[in-house]
PDB file of C-alpha atoms and ligand atoms in Angstrom:
ATOM      1  CA  MET A   1       0.000   0.000   0.000  1.00 48.00           C
ATOM      2  CA  SER A   2       1.336   3.420  -0.864  1.00 50.00           C
ATOM      3  CA  GLN A   3       1.392   6.165   1.736  1.00 53.00           C
ATOM      4  CA  THR A   4      -1.129   8.263  -0.118  1.00 51.00           C
ATOM      5  CA  THR A   5      -3.890   5.679   0.262  1.00 54.00           C
ATOM      6  CA  ALA A   6      -3.778   6.135   4.041  1.00 67.00           C
ATOM      7  CA  ARG A   7      -5.479   9.508   3.862  1.00 78.00           C
ATOM      8  CA  PRO A   8      -8.232  10.541   1.457  1.00 89.00           C
ATOM      9  CA  ALA A   9      -7.381  13.370  -0.937  1.00 96.00           C
ATOM     10  CA  LEU A  10      -8.308  16.756   0.503  1.00 98.00           C
ATOM     11  CA  PRO A  11     -11.519  18.246  -0.935  1.00 98.00           C
ATOM     12  CA  VAL A  12     -10.587  21.508  -2.631  1.00 98.00           C
ATOM     13  CA  ALA A  13     -12.777  24.121  -4.314  1.00 99.00           C
ATOM     14  CA  ILE A  14     -11.513  26.663  -6.833  1.00 99.00           C
ATOM     15  CA  LEU A  15     -13.155  30.048  -7.388  1.00 99.00           C
ATOM     16  CA  ILE A  16     -12.754  31.740 -10.750  1.00 98.00           C
ATOM     17  CA  SER A  17     -14.149  34.704 -12.647  1.00 98.00           C
ATOM     18  CA  GLY A  18     -12.379  34.356 -15.982  1.00 98.00           C
ATOM     19  CA  ARG A  19     -10.203  32.143 -18.147  1.00 98.00           C
ATOM     20  CA  GLY A  20      -9.008  29.900 -15.323  1.00 98.00           C
ATOM     21  CA  SER A  21      -5.429  29.153 -16.337  1.00 98.00           C
ATOM     22  CA  ASN A  22      -4.393  28.790 -12.688  1.00 98.00           C
ATOM     23  CA  MET A  23      -7.347  26.439 -12.208  1.00 98.00           C
ATOM     24  CA  VAL A  24      -6.017  24.357 -15.114  1.00 98.00           C
ATOM     25  CA  ALA A  25      -2.603  24.264 -13.410  1.00 98.00           C
ATOM     26  CA  PHE A  26      -4.324  22.750 -10.369  1.00 98.00           C
ATOM     27  CA  ILE A  27      -6.177  20.206 -12.479  1.00 98.00           C
ATOM     28  CA  GLU A  28      -2.873  19.189 -14.079  1.00 98.00           C
ATOM     29  CA  ALA A  29      -1.026  19.040 -10.739  1.00 98.00           C
ATOM     30  CA  VAL A  30      -3.700  16.666  -9.422  1.00 98.00           C
ATOM     31  CA  ALA A  31      -3.611  14.587 -12.620  1.00 97.00           C
ATOM     32  CA  VAL A  32       0.147  14.021 -12.433  1.00 97.00           C
ATOM     33  CA  GLY A  33       0.084  13.255  -8.711  1.00 96.00           C
ATOM     34  CA  GLN A  34       1.826  16.446  -7.572  1.00 96.00           C
ATOM     35  CA  LEU A  35      -1.168  17.516  -5.535  1.00 97.00           C
ATOM     36  CA  ASP A  36      -3.093  15.037  -3.434  1.00 97.00           C
ATOM     37  CA  ALA A  37      -6.391  16.870  -3.731  1.00 98.00           C
ATOM     38  CA  ASN A  38      -9.881  16.184  -4.948  1.00 98.00           C
ATOM     39  CA  ILE A  39     -11.208  19.220  -6.796  1.00 98.00           C
ATOM     40  CA  THR A  40     -14.829  18.879  -5.740  1.00 98.00           C
ATOM     41  CA  LEU A  41     -16.101  22.104  -7.245  1.00 98.00           C
ATOM     42  CA  VAL A  42     -15.165  24.995  -9.520  1.00 99.00           C
ATOM     43  CA  LEU A  43     -17.351  27.930  -8.579  1.00 99.00           C
ATOM     44  CA  SER A  44     -17.734  31.185 -10.468  1.00 98.00           C
ATOM     45  CA  ASN A  45     -19.578  34.438  -9.923  1.00 98.00           C
ATOM     46  CA  ASN A  46     -19.540  34.907 -13.678  1.00 98.00           C
ATOM     47  CA  PRO A  47     -21.712  32.588 -15.769  1.00 98.00           C
ATOM     48  CA  ASP A  48     -19.585  33.395 -18.824  1.00 98.00           C
ATOM     49  CA  ALA A  49     -16.232  32.548 -17.258  1.00 98.00           C
ATOM     50  CA  ALA A  50     -14.274  30.594 -19.868  1.00 98.00           C
ATOM     51  CA  GLY A  51     -12.737  28.469 -17.132  1.00 98.00           C
ATOM     52  CA  LEU A  52     -16.105  26.835 -16.387  1.00 98.00           C
ATOM     53  CA  ALA A  53     -16.066  24.976 -19.690  1.00 98.00           C
ATOM     54  CA  ARG A  54     -12.462  23.920 -19.129  1.00 98.00           C
ATOM     55  CA  ALA A  55     -13.387  22.495 -15.713  1.00 98.00           C
ATOM     56  CA  ARG A  56     -16.343  20.598 -17.159  1.00 98.00           C
ATOM     57  CA  GLU A  57     -14.134  19.174 -19.907  1.00 98.00           C
ATOM     58  CA  ALA A  58     -11.913  17.825 -17.141  1.00 98.00           C
ATOM     59  CA  GLY A  59     -14.958  16.180 -15.532  1.00 98.00           C
ATOM     60  CA  ILE A  60     -15.109  18.561 -12.566  1.00 98.00           C
ATOM     61  CA  ALA A  61     -18.396  19.785 -11.099  1.00 98.00           C
ATOM     62  CA  THR A  62     -19.071  23.474 -11.648  1.00 98.00           C
ATOM     63  CA  ALA A  63     -21.493  25.975 -10.184  1.00 98.00           C
ATOM     64  CA  VAL A  64     -22.339  29.626 -10.661  1.00 98.00           C
ATOM     65  CA  VAL A  65     -23.354  31.943  -7.841  1.00 98.00           C
ATOM     66  CA  ASN A  66     -23.969  35.176  -9.691  1.00 98.00           C
ATOM     67  CA  HIS A  67     -23.260  38.239  -7.571  1.00 98.00           C
ATOM     68  CA  ARG A  68     -25.882  40.143  -9.566  1.00 98.00           C
ATOM     69  CA  ASP A  69     -28.586  37.980  -7.992  1.00 98.00           C
ATOM     70  CA  TYR A  70     -27.823  39.282  -4.487  1.00 98.00           C
ATOM     71  CA  ASP A  71     -28.612  42.587  -2.785  1.00 98.00           C
ATOM     72  CA  SER A  72     -25.441  42.766  -0.760  1.00 98.00           C
ATOM     73  CA  ARG A  73     -21.905  41.422  -0.769  1.00 98.00           C
ATOM     74  CA  GLU A  74     -22.696  39.616   2.486  1.00 98.00           C
ATOM     75  CA  ALA A  75     -25.685  37.801   0.998  1.00 98.00           C
ATOM     76  CA  PHE A  76     -23.611  36.802  -2.039  1.00 98.00           C
ATOM     77  CA  ASP A  77     -20.801  35.577   0.212  1.00 98.00           C
ATOM     78  CA  ALA A  78     -23.215  33.576   2.377  1.00 98.00           C
ATOM     79  CA  ALA A  79     -24.592  31.858  -0.724  1.00 98.00           C
ATOM     80  CA  MET A  80     -21.083  30.933  -1.841  1.00 98.00           C
ATOM     81  CA  VAL A  81     -20.180  29.635   1.621  1.00 98.00           C
ATOM     82  CA  ALA A  82     -23.287  27.435   1.584  1.00 98.00           C
ATOM     83  CA  ARG A  83     -22.401  26.042  -1.829  1.00 98.00           C
ATOM     84  CA  LEU A  84     -18.797  25.378  -0.817  1.00 98.00           C
ATOM     85  CA  ARG A  85     -19.877  23.629   2.394  1.00 98.00           C
ATOM     86  CA  GLU A  86     -22.218  21.464   0.350  1.00 98.00           C
ATOM     87  CA  ALA A  87     -19.185  20.514  -1.752  1.00 98.00           C
ATOM     88  CA  GLY A  88     -17.262  19.662   1.422  1.00 98.00           C
ATOM     89  CA  ALA A  89     -14.453  22.081   0.576  1.00 98.00           C
ATOM     90  CA  GLU A  90     -11.645  22.077   3.109  1.00 98.00           C
ATOM     91  CA  LEU A  91      -9.371  24.339   1.107  1.00 98.00           C
ATOM     92  CA  VAL A  92     -10.597  27.205  -1.065  1.00 99.00           C
ATOM     93  CA  ILE A  93      -8.411  28.490  -3.877  1.00 99.00           C
ATOM     94  CA  LEU A  94      -9.085  31.941  -5.324  1.00 98.00           C
ATOM     95  CA  ALA A  95      -7.811  31.810  -8.889  1.00 98.00           C
ATOM     96  CA  GLY A  96      -8.609  35.031 -10.689  1.00 98.00           C
ATOM     97  CA  PHE A  97     -11.734  35.526  -8.597  1.00 98.00           C
ATOM     98  CA  MET A  98     -12.613  39.161  -9.122  1.00 97.00           C
ATOM     99  CA  ARG A  99     -15.030  39.950  -6.287  1.00 97.00           C
ATOM    100  CA  ILE A 100     -13.982  41.482  -2.996  1.00 96.00           C
ATOM    101  CA  LEU A 101     -14.913  39.099  -0.189  1.00 98.00           C
ATOM    102  CA  THR A 102     -16.462  40.168   3.111  1.00 98.00           C
ATOM    103  CA  SER A 103     -15.767  38.713   6.535  1.00 98.00           C
ATOM    104  CA  VAL A 104     -18.818  36.473   6.030  1.00 98.00           C
ATOM    105  CA  PHE A 105     -16.745  34.490   3.575  1.00 98.00           C
ATOM    106  CA  ILE A 106     -13.324  35.033   5.075  1.00 98.00           C
ATOM    107  CA  THR A 107     -14.226  33.909   8.602  1.00 98.00           C
ATOM    108  CA  ALA A 108     -15.938  30.785   7.228  1.00 98.00           C
ATOM    109  CA  PHE A 109     -12.685  29.650   5.604  1.00 98.00           C
ATOM    110  CA  ARG A 110     -10.030  31.442   7.648  1.00 98.00           C
ATOM    111  CA  GLY A 111      -6.722  29.650   7.384  1.00 98.00           C
ATOM    112  CA  ARG A 112      -8.076  27.528   4.531  1.00 98.00           C
ATOM    113  CA  LEU A 113      -8.325  30.269   1.930  1.00 98.00           C
ATOM    114  CA  LEU A 114      -5.540  31.098  -0.529  1.00 98.00           C
ATOM    115  CA  ASN A 115      -5.174  33.719  -3.235  1.00 98.00           C
ATOM    116  CA  ILE A 116      -2.640  34.465  -5.942  1.00 98.00           C
ATOM    117  CA  HIS A 117      -1.837  38.077  -6.680  1.00 98.00           C
ATOM    118  CA  PRO A 118       0.306  39.178  -9.643  1.00 98.00           C
ATOM    119  CA  SER A 119       2.748  41.441  -7.824  1.00 98.00           C
ATOM    120  CA  LEU A 120       5.540  41.234  -5.306  1.00 98.00           C
ATOM    121  CA  LEU A 121       3.331  41.950  -2.297  1.00 98.00           C
ATOM    122  CA  PRO A 122       3.249  44.160  -0.307  1.00 97.00           C
ATOM    123  CA  LYS A 123       3.811  46.150  -3.503  1.00 98.00           C
ATOM    124  CA  TYR A 124       0.801  46.851  -5.692  1.00 98.00           C
ATOM    125  CA  PRO A 125      -2.272  45.376  -4.069  1.00 97.00           C
ATOM    126  CA  GLY A 126      -5.358  45.836  -6.258  1.00 97.00           C
ATOM    127  CA  LEU A 127      -5.543  46.021 -10.037  1.00 97.00           C
ATOM    128  CA  ASN A 128      -3.197  46.785 -12.969  1.00 98.00           C
ATOM    129  CA  THR A 129      -0.187  45.476 -11.101  1.00 98.00           C
ATOM    130  CA  HIS A 130       2.105  44.961 -14.089  1.00 98.00           C
ATOM    131  CA  GLN A 131       1.483  48.417 -15.520  1.00 98.00           C
ATOM    132  CA  ARG A 132       2.113  49.917 -12.105  1.00 98.00           C
ATOM    133  CA  ALA A 133       5.451  48.085 -11.824  1.00 98.00           C
ATOM    134  CA  LEU A 134       6.432  49.362 -15.282  1.00 98.00           C
ATOM    135  CA  ASP A 135       5.319  52.929 -14.515  1.00 98.00           C
ATOM    136  CA  ALA A 136       7.373  52.891 -11.327  1.00 98.00           C
ATOM    137  CA  GLY A 137      10.490  51.876 -13.273  1.00 98.00           C
ATOM    138  CA  ASP A 138      10.879  48.658 -11.242  1.00 98.00           C
ATOM    139  CA  SER A 139      13.562  46.211 -12.327  1.00 98.00           C
ATOM    140  CA  GLU A 140      11.444  43.214 -11.455  1.00 98.00           C
ATOM    141  CA  ALA A 141       7.857  42.125 -11.115  1.00 98.00           C
ATOM    142  CA  GLY A 142       6.369  38.897  -9.851  1.00 98.00           C
ATOM    143  CA  VAL A 143       3.596  37.051  -8.125  1.00 98.00           C
ATOM    144  CA  THR A 144       2.642  36.099  -4.580  1.00 98.00           C
ATOM    145  CA  VAL A 145       0.531  33.307  -3.097  1.00 98.00           C
ATOM    146  CA  HIS A 146      -0.923  34.396   0.229  1.00 98.00           C
ATOM    147  CA  PHE A 147      -3.459  33.536   2.869  1.00 98.00           C
ATOM    148  CA  VAL A 148      -6.589  35.633   2.578  1.00 98.00           C
ATOM    149  CA  THR A 149      -7.560  37.913   5.441  1.00 98.00           C
ATOM    150  CA  GLU A 150      -9.927  40.876   5.599  1.00 96.00           C
ATOM    151  CA  GLU A 151      -7.229  43.174   4.214  1.00 95.00           C
ATOM    152  CA  LEU A 152      -7.401  43.207   0.409  1.00 93.00           C
ATOM    153  CA  ASP A 153      -4.337  41.401  -0.991  1.00 95.00           C
ATOM    154  CA  GLY A 154      -2.875  41.931   2.490  1.00 96.00           C
ATOM    155  CA  GLY A 155      -2.912  38.478   4.102  1.00 98.00           C
ATOM    156  CA  PRO A 156       0.381  36.807   5.006  1.00 98.00           C
ATOM    157  CA  PRO A 157       2.433  35.816   1.942  1.00 98.00           C
ATOM    158  CA  ILE A 158       3.464  32.174   1.514  1.00 98.00           C
ATOM    159  CA  LEU A 159       5.440  31.960  -1.695  1.00 98.00           C
ATOM    160  CA  GLN A 160       6.710  34.562  -4.135  1.00 98.00           C
ATOM    161  CA  ALA A 161       8.292  34.282  -7.591  1.00 98.00           C
ATOM    162  CA  ARG A 162      10.287  37.121  -9.155  1.00 98.00           C
ATOM    163  CA  VAL A 163      10.464  37.938 -12.850  1.00 98.00           C
ATOM    164  CA  PRO A 164      12.983  40.446 -14.256  1.00 98.00           C
ATOM    165  CA  ILE A 165      11.481  43.335 -16.214  1.00 98.00           C
ATOM    166  CA  GLN A 166      13.064  43.566 -19.640  1.00 97.00           C
ATOM    167  CA  ARG A 167      13.561  46.612 -21.810  1.00 96.00           C
ATOM    168  CA  GLY A 168      10.501  47.067 -24.016  1.00 97.00           C
ATOM    169  CA  ASP A 169       8.203  45.088 -21.730  1.00 98.00           C
ATOM    170  CA  THR A 170       4.530  45.976 -21.797  1.00 98.00           C
ATOM    171  CA  ALA A 171       1.974  44.941 -19.216  1.00 98.00           C
ATOM    172  CA  ASP A 172       1.023  42.100 -21.573  1.00 98.00           C
ATOM    173  CA  THR A 173       4.523  40.747 -22.202  1.00 98.00           C
ATOM    174  CA  LEU A 174       5.241  40.916 -18.496  1.00 98.00           C
ATOM    175  CA  ALA A 175       1.955  39.215 -17.587  1.00 98.00           C
ATOM    176  CA  ALA A 176       2.769  36.429 -20.054  1.00 98.00           C
ATOM    177  CA  ARG A 177       6.045  35.687 -18.248  1.00 98.00           C
ATOM    178  CA  VAL A 178       4.589  36.079 -14.766  1.00 98.00           C
ATOM    179  CA  ILE A 179       1.719  33.673 -15.434  1.00 98.00           C
ATOM    180  CA  VAL A 180       4.228  30.883 -16.151  1.00 98.00           C
ATOM    181  CA  GLU A 181       5.526  31.337 -12.603  1.00 98.00           C
ATOM    182  CA  GLU A 182       1.988  31.529 -11.215  1.00 98.00           C
ATOM    183  CA  HIS A 183       1.281  28.060 -12.545  1.00 98.00           C
ATOM    184  CA  LYS A 184       4.320  26.708 -10.711  1.00 97.00           C
ATOM    185  CA  ILE A 185       3.971  28.366  -7.331  1.00 98.00           C
ATOM    186  CA  TYR A 186       0.227  28.133  -6.717  1.00 98.00           C
ATOM    187  CA  PRO A 187      -0.114  24.326  -6.827  1.00 98.00           C
ATOM    188  CA  LEU A 188       3.123  24.080  -4.825  1.00 98.00           C
ATOM    189  CA  ALA A 189       1.803  26.262  -1.992  1.00 98.00           C
ATOM    190  CA  ALA A 190      -1.449  24.277  -2.055  1.00 98.00           C
ATOM    191  CA  ARG A 191       0.572  21.076  -1.826  1.00 98.00           C
ATOM    192  CA  TRP A 192       2.158  22.276   1.396  1.00 98.00           C
ATOM    193  CA  PHE A 193      -1.308  22.978   2.762  1.00 98.00           C
ATOM    194  CA  VAL A 194      -2.610  19.578   1.707  1.00 98.00           C
ATOM    195  CA  GLN A 195       0.384  17.957   3.396  1.00 97.00           C
ATOM    196  CA  GLY A 196      -0.587  19.712   6.632  1.00 97.00           C
ATOM    197  CA  ARG A 197       2.607  21.759   6.646  1.00 97.00           C
ATOM    198  CA  LEU A 198       1.181  25.221   6.084  1.00 98.00           C
ATOM    199  CA  ALA A 199      -0.820  27.166   8.648  1.00 98.00           C
ATOM    200  CA  LEU A 200      -2.111  30.656   9.341  1.00 98.00           C
ATOM    201  CA  SER A 201      -1.933  32.090  12.837  1.00 97.00           C
ATOM    202  CA  GLU A 202      -2.213  35.548  14.390  1.00 95.00           C
ATOM    203  CA  GLN A 203       1.548  35.819  13.920  1.00 96.00           C
ATOM    204  CA  GLY A 204       1.515  35.124  10.190  1.00 97.00           C
ATOM    205  CA  ALA A 205       2.008  32.207   7.813  1.00 98.00           C
ATOM    206  CA  PHE A 206       3.923  29.159   9.053  1.00 98.00           C
ATOM    207  CA  LEU A 207       5.562  26.340   7.091  1.00 98.00           C
ATOM    208  CA  ASP A 208       6.706  23.290   9.063  1.00 97.00           C
ATOM    209  CA  GLY A 209       6.256  25.305  12.254  1.00 97.00           C
ATOM    210  CA  GLU A 210       8.487  28.159  11.113  1.00 97.00           C
ATOM    211  CA  ARG A 211       7.173  31.622  10.476  1.00 98.00           C
ATOM    212  CA  LEU A 212       7.579  32.571   6.833  1.00 98.00           C
ATOM    213  CA  PRO A 213       9.238  35.871   5.898  1.00 97.00           C
ATOM    214  CA  ASP A 214       6.947  38.882   5.354  1.00 96.00           C
ATOM    215  CA  THR A 215       7.229  38.446   1.582  1.00 96.00           C
ATOM    216  CA  GLY A 216       6.821  34.645   1.734  1.00 97.00           C
ATOM    217  CA  LEU A 217       9.417  32.104   0.652  1.00 98.00           C
ATOM    218  CA  ALA A 218      11.343  32.996  -2.495  1.00 98.00           C
ATOM    219  CA  TYR A 219      10.539  30.468  -5.199  1.00 97.00           C
ATOM    220  CA  ARG A 220      13.339  28.839  -7.125  1.00 94.00           C
ATOM    221  CA  PRO A 221      13.303  25.700  -9.236  1.00 89.00           C
ATOM    222  CA  GLY A 222      13.872  22.687  -7.010  1.00 87.00           C
ATOM    223  CA  LEU A 223      12.308  24.339  -3.952  1.00 84.00           C
ATOM    224  CA  ASP A 224       9.574  21.723  -4.022  1.00 75.00           C
ATOM    225  CA  GLU A 225      12.132  18.913  -3.743  1.00 61.00           C
ATOM    226  CA  VAL A 226      13.971  20.644  -0.906  1.00 50.00           C
ATOM    227  CA  ALA A 227      10.867  21.675   1.009  1.00 52.00           C
ATOM    228  CA  GLY A 228       8.706  18.711   0.058  1.00 47.00           C
TER     229      GLY A 228
HETATM  230  C1  GRF B 301      -3.828  35.864 -12.555  1.00 97.20           C
HETATM  231  O1  GRF B 301      -2.916  36.790 -13.056  1.00 97.20           O
HETATM  232  C2  GRF B 301      -3.854  35.908 -11.058  1.00 97.20           C
HETATM  233  O2  GRF B 301      -2.618  36.227 -10.487  1.00 97.20           O
HETATM  234  C3  GRF B 301      -4.840  37.012 -10.788  1.00 97.20           C
HETATM  235  O3  GRF B 301      -5.821  36.860 -11.777  1.00 97.20           O
HETATM  236  C4  GRF B 301      -5.260  36.221 -12.919  1.00 97.20           C
HETATM  237  C5  GRF B 301      -6.096  35.017 -13.182  1.00 97.20           C
HETATM  238  O4  GRF B 301      -5.721  34.351 -14.352  1.00 97.20           O
HETATM  239  N1  GRF B 301      -5.352  36.922  -9.450  1.00 97.20           N
HETATM  240  P1  GRF B 301      -6.363  32.936 -14.702  1.00 97.20           P
HETATM  241  O5  GRF B 301      -7.867  33.139 -14.733  1.00 97.20           O
HETATM  242  O6  GRF B 301      -5.950  31.964 -13.637  1.00 97.20           O
HETATM  243  O7  GRF B 301      -5.822  32.590 -16.038  1.00 97.20           O
END
């Protein structure tokens, strides 16, 4: 018997609003055995999210909770929480989910809720991150996986990948290079969670009982072998 049969795969839900390329990275990580998870649901606020079709093609259950059907953010969040509980989600992955969450949602999944943000947090929370890095004349850009707290893009970072900015870069060329790193670091951070090695406390994010730096661990190829 292999070790992985001792414990059932962790039920994971992924929230998307758009194309879902990070979601696909999760589906692939599960398929090749890099992530011992069971993606029980892909949930979107946007009925037209392209990622929904990609999830269905992979045989994953999908659902839409349309924010336009609710009078308040809290009511929308409560409906999503109910749907995620129904799906038995024990880890919730925000993957290009474009609605701001209230404490109704965040408290329901505190410590079990991850996001990926395309900047080197704490730089550039919010939108248009790559353009802002270019406008500021930065020499590098990047992406951060972090725990979600009430502070927008402000929860403790877990893992961060850096990408040099090249002469002539536009927001699009930069985004195209950053997304490659996104697809590596997000399933890796989730793997640590699934392995029971990653935790959120009042003091920050912890991996194997050690507090992570304020910008998260710096990703480099091979980190998964060393840390995993
Ligand atoms: C990514 O750039 C992610 O960092 C940000 O939203 C984008 C989602 O892309 N939060 P995709 O839908 O996963 O392709």
